[in-house]
Coordinates of C-alpha atoms and ligand atoms in Angstrom, one line a residue:
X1 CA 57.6 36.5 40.2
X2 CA 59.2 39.6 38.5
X3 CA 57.6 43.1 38.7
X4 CA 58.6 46.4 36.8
X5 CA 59.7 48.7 39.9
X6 CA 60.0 52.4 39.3
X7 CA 63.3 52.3 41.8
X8 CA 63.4 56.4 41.5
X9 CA 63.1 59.1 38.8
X10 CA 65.1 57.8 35.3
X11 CA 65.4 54.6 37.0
X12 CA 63.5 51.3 36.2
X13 CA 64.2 47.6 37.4
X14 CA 62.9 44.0 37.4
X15 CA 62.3 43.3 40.8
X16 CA 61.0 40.5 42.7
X17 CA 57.9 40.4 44.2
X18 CA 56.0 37.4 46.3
X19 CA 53.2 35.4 44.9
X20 CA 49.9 36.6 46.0
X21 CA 47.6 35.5 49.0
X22 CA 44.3 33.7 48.5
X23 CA 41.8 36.7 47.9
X24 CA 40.2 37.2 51.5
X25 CA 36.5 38.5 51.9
X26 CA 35.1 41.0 48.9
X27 CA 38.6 40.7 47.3
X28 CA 39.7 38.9 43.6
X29 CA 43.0 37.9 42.2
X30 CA 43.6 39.0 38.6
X31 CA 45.9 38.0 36.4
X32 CA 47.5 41.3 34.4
X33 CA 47.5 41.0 30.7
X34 CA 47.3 44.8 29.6
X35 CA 49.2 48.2 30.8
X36 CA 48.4 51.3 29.4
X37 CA 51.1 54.2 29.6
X38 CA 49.7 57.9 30.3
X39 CA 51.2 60.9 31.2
X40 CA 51.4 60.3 35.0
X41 CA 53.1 57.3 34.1
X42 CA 55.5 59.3 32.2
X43 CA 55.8 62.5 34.7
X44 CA 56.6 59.8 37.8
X45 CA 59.3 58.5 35.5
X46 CA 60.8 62.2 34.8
X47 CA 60.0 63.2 38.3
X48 CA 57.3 65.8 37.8
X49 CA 55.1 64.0 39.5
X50 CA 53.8 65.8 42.8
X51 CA 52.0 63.2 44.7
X52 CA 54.1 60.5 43.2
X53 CA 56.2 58.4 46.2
X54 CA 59.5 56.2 45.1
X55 CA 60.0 53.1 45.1
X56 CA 56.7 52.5 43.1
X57 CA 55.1 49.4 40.8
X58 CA 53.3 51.7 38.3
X59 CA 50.3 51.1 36.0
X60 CA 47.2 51.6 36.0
X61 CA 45.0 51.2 33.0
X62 CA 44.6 47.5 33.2
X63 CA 43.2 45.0 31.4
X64 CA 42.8 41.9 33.5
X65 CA 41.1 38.2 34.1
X66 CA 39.9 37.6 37.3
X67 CA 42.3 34.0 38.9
X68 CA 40.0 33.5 42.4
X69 CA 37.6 35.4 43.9
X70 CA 36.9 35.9 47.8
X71 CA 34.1 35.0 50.2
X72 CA 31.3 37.9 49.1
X73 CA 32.2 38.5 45.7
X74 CA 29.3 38.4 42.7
X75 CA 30.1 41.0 40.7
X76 CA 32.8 38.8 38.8
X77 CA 33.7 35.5 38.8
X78 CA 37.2 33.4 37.6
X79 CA 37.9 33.8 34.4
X80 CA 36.0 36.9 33.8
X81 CA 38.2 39.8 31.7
X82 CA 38.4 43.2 33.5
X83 CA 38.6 46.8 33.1
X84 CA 40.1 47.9 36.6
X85 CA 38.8 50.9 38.4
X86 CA 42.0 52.4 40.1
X87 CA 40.8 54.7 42.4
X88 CA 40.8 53.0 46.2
X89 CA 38.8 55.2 47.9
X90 CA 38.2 54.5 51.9
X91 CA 33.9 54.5 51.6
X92 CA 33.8 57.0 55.0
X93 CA 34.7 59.8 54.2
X94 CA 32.1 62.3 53.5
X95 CA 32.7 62.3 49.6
X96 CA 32.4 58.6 49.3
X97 CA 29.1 58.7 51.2
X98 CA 27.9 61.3 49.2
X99 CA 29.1 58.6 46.1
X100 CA 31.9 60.4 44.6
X101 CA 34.1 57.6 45.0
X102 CA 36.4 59.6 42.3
X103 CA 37.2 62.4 44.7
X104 CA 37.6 60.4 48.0
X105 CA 39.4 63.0 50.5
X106 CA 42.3 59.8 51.5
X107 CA 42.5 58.7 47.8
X108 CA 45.1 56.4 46.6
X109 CA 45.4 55.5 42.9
X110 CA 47.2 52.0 41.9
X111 CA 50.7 52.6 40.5
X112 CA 51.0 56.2 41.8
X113 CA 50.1 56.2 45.7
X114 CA 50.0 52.3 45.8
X115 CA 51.4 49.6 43.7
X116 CA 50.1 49.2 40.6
X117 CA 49.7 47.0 37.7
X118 CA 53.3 45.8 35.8
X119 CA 53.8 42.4 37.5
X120 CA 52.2 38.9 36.7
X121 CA 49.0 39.0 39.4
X122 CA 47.9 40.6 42.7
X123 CA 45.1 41.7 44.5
X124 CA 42.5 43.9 44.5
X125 CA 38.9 45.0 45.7
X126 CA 36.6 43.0 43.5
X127 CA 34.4 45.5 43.4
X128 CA 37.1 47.7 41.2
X129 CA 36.7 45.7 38.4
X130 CA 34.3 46.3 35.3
X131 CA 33.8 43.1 33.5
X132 CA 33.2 42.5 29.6
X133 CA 32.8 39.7 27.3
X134 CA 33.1 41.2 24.7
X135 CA 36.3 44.0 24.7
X136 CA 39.5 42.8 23.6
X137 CA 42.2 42.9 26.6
X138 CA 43.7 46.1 25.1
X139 CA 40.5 47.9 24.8
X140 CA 39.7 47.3 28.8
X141 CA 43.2 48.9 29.0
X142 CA 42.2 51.9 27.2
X143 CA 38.8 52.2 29.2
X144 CA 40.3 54.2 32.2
X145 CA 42.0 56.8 29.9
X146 CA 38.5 57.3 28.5
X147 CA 36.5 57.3 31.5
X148 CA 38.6 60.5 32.5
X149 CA 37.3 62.4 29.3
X150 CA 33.9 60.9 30.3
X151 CA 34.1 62.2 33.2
X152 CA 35.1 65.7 32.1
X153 CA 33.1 65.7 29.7
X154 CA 29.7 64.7 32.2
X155 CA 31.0 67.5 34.3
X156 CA 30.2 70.3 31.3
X157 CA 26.7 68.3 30.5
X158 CA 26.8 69.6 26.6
X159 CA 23.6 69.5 24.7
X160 CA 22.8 68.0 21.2
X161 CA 23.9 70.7 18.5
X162 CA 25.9 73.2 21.6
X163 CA 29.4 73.9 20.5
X164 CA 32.0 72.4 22.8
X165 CA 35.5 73.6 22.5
X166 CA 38.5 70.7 23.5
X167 CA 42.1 72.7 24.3
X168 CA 44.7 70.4 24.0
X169 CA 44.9 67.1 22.0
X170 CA 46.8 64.9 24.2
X171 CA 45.5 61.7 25.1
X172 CA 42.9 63.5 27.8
X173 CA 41.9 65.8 25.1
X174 CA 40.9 62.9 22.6
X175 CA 39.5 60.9 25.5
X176 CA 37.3 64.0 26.3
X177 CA 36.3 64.5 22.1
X178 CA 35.2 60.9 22.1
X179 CA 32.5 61.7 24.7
X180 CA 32.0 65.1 23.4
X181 CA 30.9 63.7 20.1
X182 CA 28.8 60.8 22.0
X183 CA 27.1 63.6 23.2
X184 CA 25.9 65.0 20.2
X185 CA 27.7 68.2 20.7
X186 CA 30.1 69.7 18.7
X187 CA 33.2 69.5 18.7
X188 CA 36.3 72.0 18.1
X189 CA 39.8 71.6 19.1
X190 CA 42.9 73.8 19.5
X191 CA 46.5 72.4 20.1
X192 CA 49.9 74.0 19.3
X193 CA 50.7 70.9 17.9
X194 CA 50.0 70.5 13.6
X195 CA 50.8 66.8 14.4
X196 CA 48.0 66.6 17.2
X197 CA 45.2 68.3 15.3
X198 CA 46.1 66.2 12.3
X199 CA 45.5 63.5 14.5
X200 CA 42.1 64.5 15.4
X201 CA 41.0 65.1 12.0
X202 CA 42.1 62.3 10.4
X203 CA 41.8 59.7 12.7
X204 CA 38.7 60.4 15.1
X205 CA 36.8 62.3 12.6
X206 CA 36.4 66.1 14.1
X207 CA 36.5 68.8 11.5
X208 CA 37.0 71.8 13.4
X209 CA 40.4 72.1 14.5
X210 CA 42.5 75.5 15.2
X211 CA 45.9 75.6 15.7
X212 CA 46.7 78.0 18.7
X213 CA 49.6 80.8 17.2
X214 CA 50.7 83.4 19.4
X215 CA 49.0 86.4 17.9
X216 CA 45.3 85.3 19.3
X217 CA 43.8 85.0 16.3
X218 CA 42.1 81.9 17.3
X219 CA 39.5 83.4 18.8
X220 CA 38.1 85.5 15.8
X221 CA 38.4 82.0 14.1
X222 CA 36.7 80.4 16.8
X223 CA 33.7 82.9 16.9
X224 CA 33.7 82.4 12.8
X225 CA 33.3 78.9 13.7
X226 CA 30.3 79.3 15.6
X227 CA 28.3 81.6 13.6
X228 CA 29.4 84.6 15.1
X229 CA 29.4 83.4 19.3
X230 CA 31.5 81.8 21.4
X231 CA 31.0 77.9 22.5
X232 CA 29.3 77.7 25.3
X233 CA 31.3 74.4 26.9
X234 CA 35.1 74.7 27.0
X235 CA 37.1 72.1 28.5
X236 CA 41.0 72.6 28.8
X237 CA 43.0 69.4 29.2
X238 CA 46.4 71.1 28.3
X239 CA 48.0 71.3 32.1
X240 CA 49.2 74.4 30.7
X241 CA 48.2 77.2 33.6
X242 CA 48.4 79.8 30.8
X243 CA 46.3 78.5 28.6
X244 CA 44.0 77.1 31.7
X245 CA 43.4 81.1 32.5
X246 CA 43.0 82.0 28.8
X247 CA 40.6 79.4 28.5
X248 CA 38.0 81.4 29.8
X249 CA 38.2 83.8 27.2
X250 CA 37.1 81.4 24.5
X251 CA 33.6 80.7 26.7
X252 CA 30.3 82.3 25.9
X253 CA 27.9 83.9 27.9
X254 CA 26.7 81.9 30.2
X255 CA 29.2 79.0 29.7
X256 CA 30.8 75.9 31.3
X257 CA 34.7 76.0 31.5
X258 CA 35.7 72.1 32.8
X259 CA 39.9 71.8 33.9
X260 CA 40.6 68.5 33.2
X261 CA 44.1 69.0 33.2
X262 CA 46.8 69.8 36.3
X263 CA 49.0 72.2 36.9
X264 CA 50.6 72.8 39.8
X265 CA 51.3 76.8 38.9
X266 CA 49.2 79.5 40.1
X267 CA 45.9 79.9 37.4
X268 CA 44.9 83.5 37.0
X269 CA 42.2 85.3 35.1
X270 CA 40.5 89.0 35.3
X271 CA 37.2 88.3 37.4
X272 CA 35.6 90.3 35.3
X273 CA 35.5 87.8 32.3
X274 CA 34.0 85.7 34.6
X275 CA 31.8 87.5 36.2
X276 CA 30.1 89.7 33.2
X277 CA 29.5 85.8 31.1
X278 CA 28.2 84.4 34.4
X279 CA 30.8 81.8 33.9
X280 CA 30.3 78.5 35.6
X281 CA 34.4 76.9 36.2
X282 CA 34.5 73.4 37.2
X283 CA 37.1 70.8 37.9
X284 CA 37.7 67.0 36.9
X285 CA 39.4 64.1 38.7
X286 CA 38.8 61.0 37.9
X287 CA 35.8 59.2 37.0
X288 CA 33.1 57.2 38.7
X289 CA 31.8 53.4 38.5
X290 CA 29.2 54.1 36.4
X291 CA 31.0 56.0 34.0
X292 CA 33.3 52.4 32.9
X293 CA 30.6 51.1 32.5
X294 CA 29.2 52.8 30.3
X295 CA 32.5 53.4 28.4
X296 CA 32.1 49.3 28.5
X297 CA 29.1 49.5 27.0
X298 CA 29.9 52.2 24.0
X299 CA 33.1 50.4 23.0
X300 CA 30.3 47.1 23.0
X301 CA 27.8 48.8 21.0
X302 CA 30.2 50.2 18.5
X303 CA 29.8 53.8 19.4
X304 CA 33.2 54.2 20.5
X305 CA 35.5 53.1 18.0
X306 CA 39.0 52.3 19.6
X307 CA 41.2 51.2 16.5
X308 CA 43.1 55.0 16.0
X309 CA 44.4 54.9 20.0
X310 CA 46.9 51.9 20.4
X311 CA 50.1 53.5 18.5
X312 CA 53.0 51.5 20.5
X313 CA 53.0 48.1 22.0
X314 CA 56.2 46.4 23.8
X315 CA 56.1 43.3 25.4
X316 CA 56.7 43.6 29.5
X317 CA 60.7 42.3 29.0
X318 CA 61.1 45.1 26.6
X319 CA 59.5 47.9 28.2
X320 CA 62.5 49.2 30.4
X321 CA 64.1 50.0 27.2
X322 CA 61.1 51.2 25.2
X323 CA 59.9 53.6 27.8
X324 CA 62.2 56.8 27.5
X325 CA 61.4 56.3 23.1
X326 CA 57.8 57.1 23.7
X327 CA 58.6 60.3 25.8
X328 CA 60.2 61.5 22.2
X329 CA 57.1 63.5 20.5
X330 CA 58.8 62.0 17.1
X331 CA 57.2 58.6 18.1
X332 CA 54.4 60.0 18.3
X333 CA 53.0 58.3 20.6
X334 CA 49.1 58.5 21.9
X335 CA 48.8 55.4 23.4
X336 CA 51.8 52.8 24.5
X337 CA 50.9 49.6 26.0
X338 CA 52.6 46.7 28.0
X339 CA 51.7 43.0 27.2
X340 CA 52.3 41.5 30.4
X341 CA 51.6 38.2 29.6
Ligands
LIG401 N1 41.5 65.0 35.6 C1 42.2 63.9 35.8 O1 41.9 63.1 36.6 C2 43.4 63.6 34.9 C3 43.8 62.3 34.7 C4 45.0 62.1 33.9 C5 45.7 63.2 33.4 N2 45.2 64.4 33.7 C6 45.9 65.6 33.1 O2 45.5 65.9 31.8 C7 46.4 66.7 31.2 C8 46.6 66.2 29.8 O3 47.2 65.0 29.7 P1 47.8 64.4 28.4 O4 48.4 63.0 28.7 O5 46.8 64.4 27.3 O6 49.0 65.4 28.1 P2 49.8 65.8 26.8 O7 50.9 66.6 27.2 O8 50.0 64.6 26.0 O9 48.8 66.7 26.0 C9 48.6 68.1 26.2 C10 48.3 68.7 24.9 O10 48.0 70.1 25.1 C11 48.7 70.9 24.1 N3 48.9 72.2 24.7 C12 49.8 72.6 25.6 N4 49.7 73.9 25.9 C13 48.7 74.4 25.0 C14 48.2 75.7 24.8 N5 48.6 76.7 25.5 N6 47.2 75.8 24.0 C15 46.7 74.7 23.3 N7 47.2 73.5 23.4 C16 48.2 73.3 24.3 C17 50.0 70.1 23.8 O11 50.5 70.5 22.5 C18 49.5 68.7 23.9 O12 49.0 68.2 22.6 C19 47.7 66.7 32.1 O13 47.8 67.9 32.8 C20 47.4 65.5 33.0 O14 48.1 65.6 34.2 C21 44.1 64.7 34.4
LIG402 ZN1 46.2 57.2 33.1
LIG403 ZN1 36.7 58.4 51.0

């Protein structure tokens, strides 16, 4: 059976790969229908990529139907349609006995430590996958690129009516507004980008948007925005280090900066902002079991509406060719995906 092999930086290829075992104990066979494309997907392809080992099967947001199940297994049965949890975390280690299964210390996500998800069918732990009867195959692709603004988004706890400021409107940054406005909160968003912010107005609905210039005015519009104060949530999923150490500037007293983005720079900031607003800085990675399903259940309930997110689709024989277009920010791309079957 052919698989999509990312052979080295630049470099795709159909590949070859055996037919899958019989699921052993606790373990279920899916068949892939759905691949999402996110910006690790893209940064392995350019190379950028720091944990990222070659020669690799990427994907990761998958939506799946479960083929055979193991001896164990009651979570999901054959036929069943998945969201896929791609986190394989050991269950040892200290964090995964505390239940952070998101932040296991030997972590290995499908398609960037392991293989992932661009070939017909393979194996995985059963108890990785988040059934629904209801989502469309696409939409339980799209549920791990939500679950990390869930999880971002859980980390900063907002409160009903407490302004919560989103830098960056990438696909992290819209993943995160979704849950910010689930919340109740409110949302605001910078981005450099006129095309991004447009985006977020006109297609998810948020009405505060500030484009970021470089004379810092946007913080005497932010403060305008909130009635003369400064939000008190501030999440930055740019993977800009810049704006990652400016973005405690833009918290009030008291406040909750989340980095939901990476960098691998150096991230610095006077103390003193921190210290005098008795800042409280938190990281993201990941997100846990419970938050897919609840993302499950929103996109169920209607309280997620994922019709704006799907911009590109290319069918798995055409994707080799497709893939360096939607690197071009003329496509405009926010979310690409691969029908496998
Ligand atoms: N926490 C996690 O587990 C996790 C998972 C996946 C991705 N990420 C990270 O999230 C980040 C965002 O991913 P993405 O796919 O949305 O990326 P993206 O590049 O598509 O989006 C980033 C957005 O930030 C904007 N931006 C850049 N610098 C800015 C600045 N100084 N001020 C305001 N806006 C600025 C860009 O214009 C762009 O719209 C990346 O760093 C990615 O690695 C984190
Ligand atoms: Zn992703
Ligand atoms: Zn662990």
């Amino acid at each position: 059976m052919k698989a999509i092999q990312l052979e080295k930086p630049l470099h795709f290829r159909h590949i070859d790969v055996p037919e899958p075992e019989k699921p052993q104990r606790g373990q279920a066979l899916v068949r892939v229908h759905r691949v999402g494309i996110c910006g690790s997907d893209y940064s392995g392809y350019l190379g950028k990529m720091p944990f990222y080992s070659y020669p690799r099967i990427p994907g990761h947001e998958l939506g799946v139907e479960v083929l055979a199940v193991g001896d164990g297994v009651t979570n999901v049965k054959t036929g069943d349609r998945c969201s896929v949890e791609p986190y394989m975390n050991c269950e040892k280690c200290p964090a995964c006995q505390r239940g952070n299964s998101n932040c296991c210390e030997v972590l290995q996500v499908l398609g960037v430590h392991t293989d992932g998800g661009l070939r017909p069918c393979f194996l995985l732990p059963a108890r990785k996958l988040h059934p629904s009867t209801k989502l469309t195959l696409e939409q339980l692709a799209l549920v791990e690129t939500l679950a990390i603004g869930c999880h971002a988004v859980n980390r900063a706890n907002p409160q009903p009516g407490e302004a919560a400021l989103v830098i960056g409107a990438g696909p992290i940054g819209l993943a995160t507004l979704e849950f910010v406005k689930v919340s109740g909160a409110r949302p605001i968003v910078f981005d450099l980008s006129s095309v991004r912010l447009d985006f977020c107005k006109n297609r998810l609905g948020v009405k505060d948007v500030i484009e970021i210039k470089a004379d810092g005015s946007e913080v005497a519009a932010l403060t305008e925005l909130c009635g003369g104060n400064l939000p008190t949530v501030v999440i930055d999923a740019t993977g800009s280090n810049k704006s990652m150490g400016n973005a405690l500037n833009y918290a009030g007293f008291t406040g909750r900066v989340v980095y939901v983005g990476i960098t691998t720079q150096e991230i610095s900031f006077p103390h003193s902002v921190m210290h005098r607003r008795e800042l409280t800085l938190l990281s993201s990675r990941n997100a846990l079991p419970r938050e897919f399903r609840r993302i499950i259940q929103l996109i169920e309930e209607g309280r997620i509406d994922t019709r704006p997110w799907i911009t590109h689709q290319a069918p798995f024989d055409a994707m080799i060719n497709e893939f360096p277009n939607w690197l071009k920010p003329e496509t405009r791309v926010i979310k690409a995906i691969v029908n496998v079957q």
